[in-house]
mmCIF file with all atom_site columns, C-alpha atoms in Angstrom:
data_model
loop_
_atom_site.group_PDB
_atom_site.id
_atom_site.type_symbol
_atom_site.label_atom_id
_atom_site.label_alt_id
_atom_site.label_comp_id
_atom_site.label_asym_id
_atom_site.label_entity_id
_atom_site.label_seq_id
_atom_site.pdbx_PDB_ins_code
_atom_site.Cartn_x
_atom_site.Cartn_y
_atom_site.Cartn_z
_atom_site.occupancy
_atom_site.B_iso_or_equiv
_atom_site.pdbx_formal_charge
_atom_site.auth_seq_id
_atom_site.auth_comp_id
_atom_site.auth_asym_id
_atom_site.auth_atom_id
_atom_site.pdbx_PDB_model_num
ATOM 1  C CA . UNK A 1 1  ? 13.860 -4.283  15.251 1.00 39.00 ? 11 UNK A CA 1
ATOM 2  C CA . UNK A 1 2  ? 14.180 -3.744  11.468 1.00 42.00 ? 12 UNK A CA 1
ATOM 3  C CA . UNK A 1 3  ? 13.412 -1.428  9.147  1.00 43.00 ? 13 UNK A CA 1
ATOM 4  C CA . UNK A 1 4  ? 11.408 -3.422  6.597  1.00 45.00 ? 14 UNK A CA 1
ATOM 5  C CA . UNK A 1 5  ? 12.714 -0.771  3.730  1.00 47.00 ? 15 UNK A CA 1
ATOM 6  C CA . UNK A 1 6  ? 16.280 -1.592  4.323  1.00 49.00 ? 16 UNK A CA 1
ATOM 7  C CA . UNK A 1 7  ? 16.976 -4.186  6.322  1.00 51.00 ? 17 UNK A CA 1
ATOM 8  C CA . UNK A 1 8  ? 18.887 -1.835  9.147  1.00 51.00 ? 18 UNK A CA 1
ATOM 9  C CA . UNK A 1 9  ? 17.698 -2.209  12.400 1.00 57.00 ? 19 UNK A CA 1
ATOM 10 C CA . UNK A 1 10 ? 15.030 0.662   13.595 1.00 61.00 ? 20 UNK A CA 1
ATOM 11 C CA . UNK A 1 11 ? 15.005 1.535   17.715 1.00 72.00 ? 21 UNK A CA 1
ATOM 12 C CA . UNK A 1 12 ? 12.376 4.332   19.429 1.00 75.00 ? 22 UNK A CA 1
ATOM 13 C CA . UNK A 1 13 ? 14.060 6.448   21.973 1.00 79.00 ? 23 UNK A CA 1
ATOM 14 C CA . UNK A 1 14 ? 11.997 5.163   25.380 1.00 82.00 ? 24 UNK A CA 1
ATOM 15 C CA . UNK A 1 15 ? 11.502 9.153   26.159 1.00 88.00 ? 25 UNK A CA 1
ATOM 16 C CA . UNK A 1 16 ? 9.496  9.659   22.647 1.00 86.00 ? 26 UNK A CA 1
ATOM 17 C CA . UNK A 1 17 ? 7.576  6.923   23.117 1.00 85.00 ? 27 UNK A CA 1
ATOM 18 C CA . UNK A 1 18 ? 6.008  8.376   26.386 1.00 89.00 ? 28 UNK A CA 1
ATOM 19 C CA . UNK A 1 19 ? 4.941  11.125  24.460 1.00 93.00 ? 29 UNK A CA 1
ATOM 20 C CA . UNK A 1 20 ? 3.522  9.155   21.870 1.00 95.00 ? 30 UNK A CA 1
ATOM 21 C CA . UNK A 1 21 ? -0.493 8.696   21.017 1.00 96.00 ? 31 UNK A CA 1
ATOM 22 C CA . UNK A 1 22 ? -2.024 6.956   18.479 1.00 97.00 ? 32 UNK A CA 1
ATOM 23 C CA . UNK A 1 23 ? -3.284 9.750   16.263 1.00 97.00 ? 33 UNK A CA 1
ATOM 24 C CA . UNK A 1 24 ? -6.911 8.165   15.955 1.00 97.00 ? 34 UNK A CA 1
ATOM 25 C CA . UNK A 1 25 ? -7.562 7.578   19.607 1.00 97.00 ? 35 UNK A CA 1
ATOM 26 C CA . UNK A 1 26 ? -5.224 9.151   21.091 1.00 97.00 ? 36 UNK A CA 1
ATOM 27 C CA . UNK A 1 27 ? -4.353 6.124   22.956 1.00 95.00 ? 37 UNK A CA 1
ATOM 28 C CA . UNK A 1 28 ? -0.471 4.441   24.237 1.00 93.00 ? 38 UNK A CA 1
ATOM 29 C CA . UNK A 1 29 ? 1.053  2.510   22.178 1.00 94.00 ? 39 UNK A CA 1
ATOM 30 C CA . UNK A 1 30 ? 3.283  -0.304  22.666 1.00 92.00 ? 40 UNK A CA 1
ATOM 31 C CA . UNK A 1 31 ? 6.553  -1.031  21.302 1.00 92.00 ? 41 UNK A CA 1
ATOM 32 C CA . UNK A 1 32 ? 7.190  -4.444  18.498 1.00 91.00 ? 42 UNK A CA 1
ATOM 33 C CA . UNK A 1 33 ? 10.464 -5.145  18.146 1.00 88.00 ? 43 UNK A CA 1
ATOM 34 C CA . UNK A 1 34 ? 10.409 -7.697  15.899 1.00 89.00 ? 44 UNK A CA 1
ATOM 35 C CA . UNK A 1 35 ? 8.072  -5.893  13.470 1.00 91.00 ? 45 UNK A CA 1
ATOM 36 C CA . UNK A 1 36 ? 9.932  -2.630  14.467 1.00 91.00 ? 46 UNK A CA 1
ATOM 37 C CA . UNK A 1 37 ? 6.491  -1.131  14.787 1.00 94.00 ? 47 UNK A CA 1
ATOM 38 C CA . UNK A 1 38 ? 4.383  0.821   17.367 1.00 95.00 ? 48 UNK A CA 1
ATOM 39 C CA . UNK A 1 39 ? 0.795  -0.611  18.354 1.00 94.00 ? 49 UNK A CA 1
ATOM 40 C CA . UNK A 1 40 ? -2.327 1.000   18.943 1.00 96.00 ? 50 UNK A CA 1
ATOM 41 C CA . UNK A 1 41 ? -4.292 -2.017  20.402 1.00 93.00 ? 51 UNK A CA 1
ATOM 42 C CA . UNK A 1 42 ? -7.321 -0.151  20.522 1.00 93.00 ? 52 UNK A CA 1
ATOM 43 C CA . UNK A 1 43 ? -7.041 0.904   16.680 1.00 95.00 ? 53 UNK A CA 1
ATOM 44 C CA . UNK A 1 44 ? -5.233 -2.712  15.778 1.00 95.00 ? 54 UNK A CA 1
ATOM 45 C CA . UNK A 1 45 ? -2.829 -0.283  13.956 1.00 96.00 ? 55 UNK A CA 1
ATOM 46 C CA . UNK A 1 46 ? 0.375  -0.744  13.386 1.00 96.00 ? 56 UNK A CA 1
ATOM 47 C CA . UNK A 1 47 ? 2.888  2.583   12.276 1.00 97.00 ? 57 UNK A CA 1
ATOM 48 C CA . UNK A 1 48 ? 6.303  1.887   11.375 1.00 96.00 ? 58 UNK A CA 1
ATOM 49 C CA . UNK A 1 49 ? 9.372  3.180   12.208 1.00 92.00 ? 59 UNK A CA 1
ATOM 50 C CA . UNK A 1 50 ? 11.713 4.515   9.495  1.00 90.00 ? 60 UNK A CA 1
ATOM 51 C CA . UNK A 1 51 ? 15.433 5.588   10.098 1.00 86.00 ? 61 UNK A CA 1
ATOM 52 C CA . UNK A 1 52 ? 14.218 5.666   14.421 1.00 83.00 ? 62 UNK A CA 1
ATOM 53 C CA . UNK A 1 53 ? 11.304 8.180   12.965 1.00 88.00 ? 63 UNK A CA 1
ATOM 54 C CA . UNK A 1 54 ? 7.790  7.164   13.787 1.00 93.00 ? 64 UNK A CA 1
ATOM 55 C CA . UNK A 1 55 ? 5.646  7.357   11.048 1.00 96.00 ? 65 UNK A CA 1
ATOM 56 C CA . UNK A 1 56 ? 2.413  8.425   12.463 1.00 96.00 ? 66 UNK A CA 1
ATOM 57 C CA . UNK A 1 57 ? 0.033  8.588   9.459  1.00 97.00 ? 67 UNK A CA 1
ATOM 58 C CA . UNK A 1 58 ? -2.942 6.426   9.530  1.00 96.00 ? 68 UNK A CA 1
ATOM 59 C CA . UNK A 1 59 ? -2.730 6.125   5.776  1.00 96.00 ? 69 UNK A CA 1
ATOM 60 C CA . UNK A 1 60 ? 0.999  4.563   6.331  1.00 97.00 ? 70 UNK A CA 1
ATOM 61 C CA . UNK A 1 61 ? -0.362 2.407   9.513  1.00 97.00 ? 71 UNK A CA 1
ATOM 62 C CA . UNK A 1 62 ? -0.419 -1.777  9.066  1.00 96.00 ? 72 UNK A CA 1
ATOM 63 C CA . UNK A 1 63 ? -4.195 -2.911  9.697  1.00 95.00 ? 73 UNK A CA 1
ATOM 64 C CA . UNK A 1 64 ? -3.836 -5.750  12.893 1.00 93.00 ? 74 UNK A CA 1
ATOM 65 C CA . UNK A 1 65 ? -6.252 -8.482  11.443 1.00 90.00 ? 75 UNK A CA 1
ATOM 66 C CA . UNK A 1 66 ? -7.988 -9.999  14.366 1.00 85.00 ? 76 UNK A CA 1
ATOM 67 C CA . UNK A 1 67 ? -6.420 -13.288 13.329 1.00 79.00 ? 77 UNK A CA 1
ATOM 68 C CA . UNK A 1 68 ? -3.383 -12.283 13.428 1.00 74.00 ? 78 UNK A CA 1
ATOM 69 C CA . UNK A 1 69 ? -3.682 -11.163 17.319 1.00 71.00 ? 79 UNK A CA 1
ATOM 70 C CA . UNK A 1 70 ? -1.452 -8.642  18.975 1.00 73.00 ? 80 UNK A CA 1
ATOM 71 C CA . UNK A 1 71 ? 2.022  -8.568  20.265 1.00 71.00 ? 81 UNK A CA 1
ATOM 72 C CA . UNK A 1 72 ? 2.619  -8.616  23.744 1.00 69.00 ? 82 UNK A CA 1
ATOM 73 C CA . UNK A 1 73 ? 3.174  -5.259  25.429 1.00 65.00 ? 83 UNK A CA 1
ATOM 74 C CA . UNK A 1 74 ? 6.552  -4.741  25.410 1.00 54.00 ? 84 UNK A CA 1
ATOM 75 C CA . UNK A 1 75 ? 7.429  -1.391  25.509 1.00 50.00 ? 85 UNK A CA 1
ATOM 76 C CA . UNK A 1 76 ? 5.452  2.037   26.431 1.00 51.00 ? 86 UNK A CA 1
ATOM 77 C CA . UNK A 1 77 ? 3.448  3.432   29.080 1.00 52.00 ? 87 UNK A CA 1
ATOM 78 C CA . UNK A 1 78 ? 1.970  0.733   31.251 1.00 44.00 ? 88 UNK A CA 1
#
């Protein structure tokens, strides 16, 4: 779980990410801790976490090439 602009590790509260939806569908996402990201699999967006804040702009969201697959669901609503 690291935040890629410092190198400290990032964590989501488990209550926030319930509340959580991908802005553009309005979807769950899913929790990557190794990426310290939070997935829209239906986007194939991936929004960082900065200093435990979820950055939920799509213009700050990591495309998901399709090559690249997704992360197994870790975290989030099931």
């Amino acid at each position: 779980m690291v935040d890629w602009r410092d190198g400290k590790k990032a964590n989501v509260d488990p209550k926030l990410l319930e509340l959580l939806a991908c802005p553009l569908t309005k979807g769950p996402l899913t929790w990557d801790p190794e990426r310290g990201e939070l997935i829209s699999r239906v986007a194939r967006l991936a929004y960082p976490v900065r200093d435990g804040i979820p950055i939920m702009l799509p213009s700050e969201a990591r495309a998901i090439p399709f090559e690249e697959g997704l992360p197994p669901r870790l975290g989030g609503p099931s």
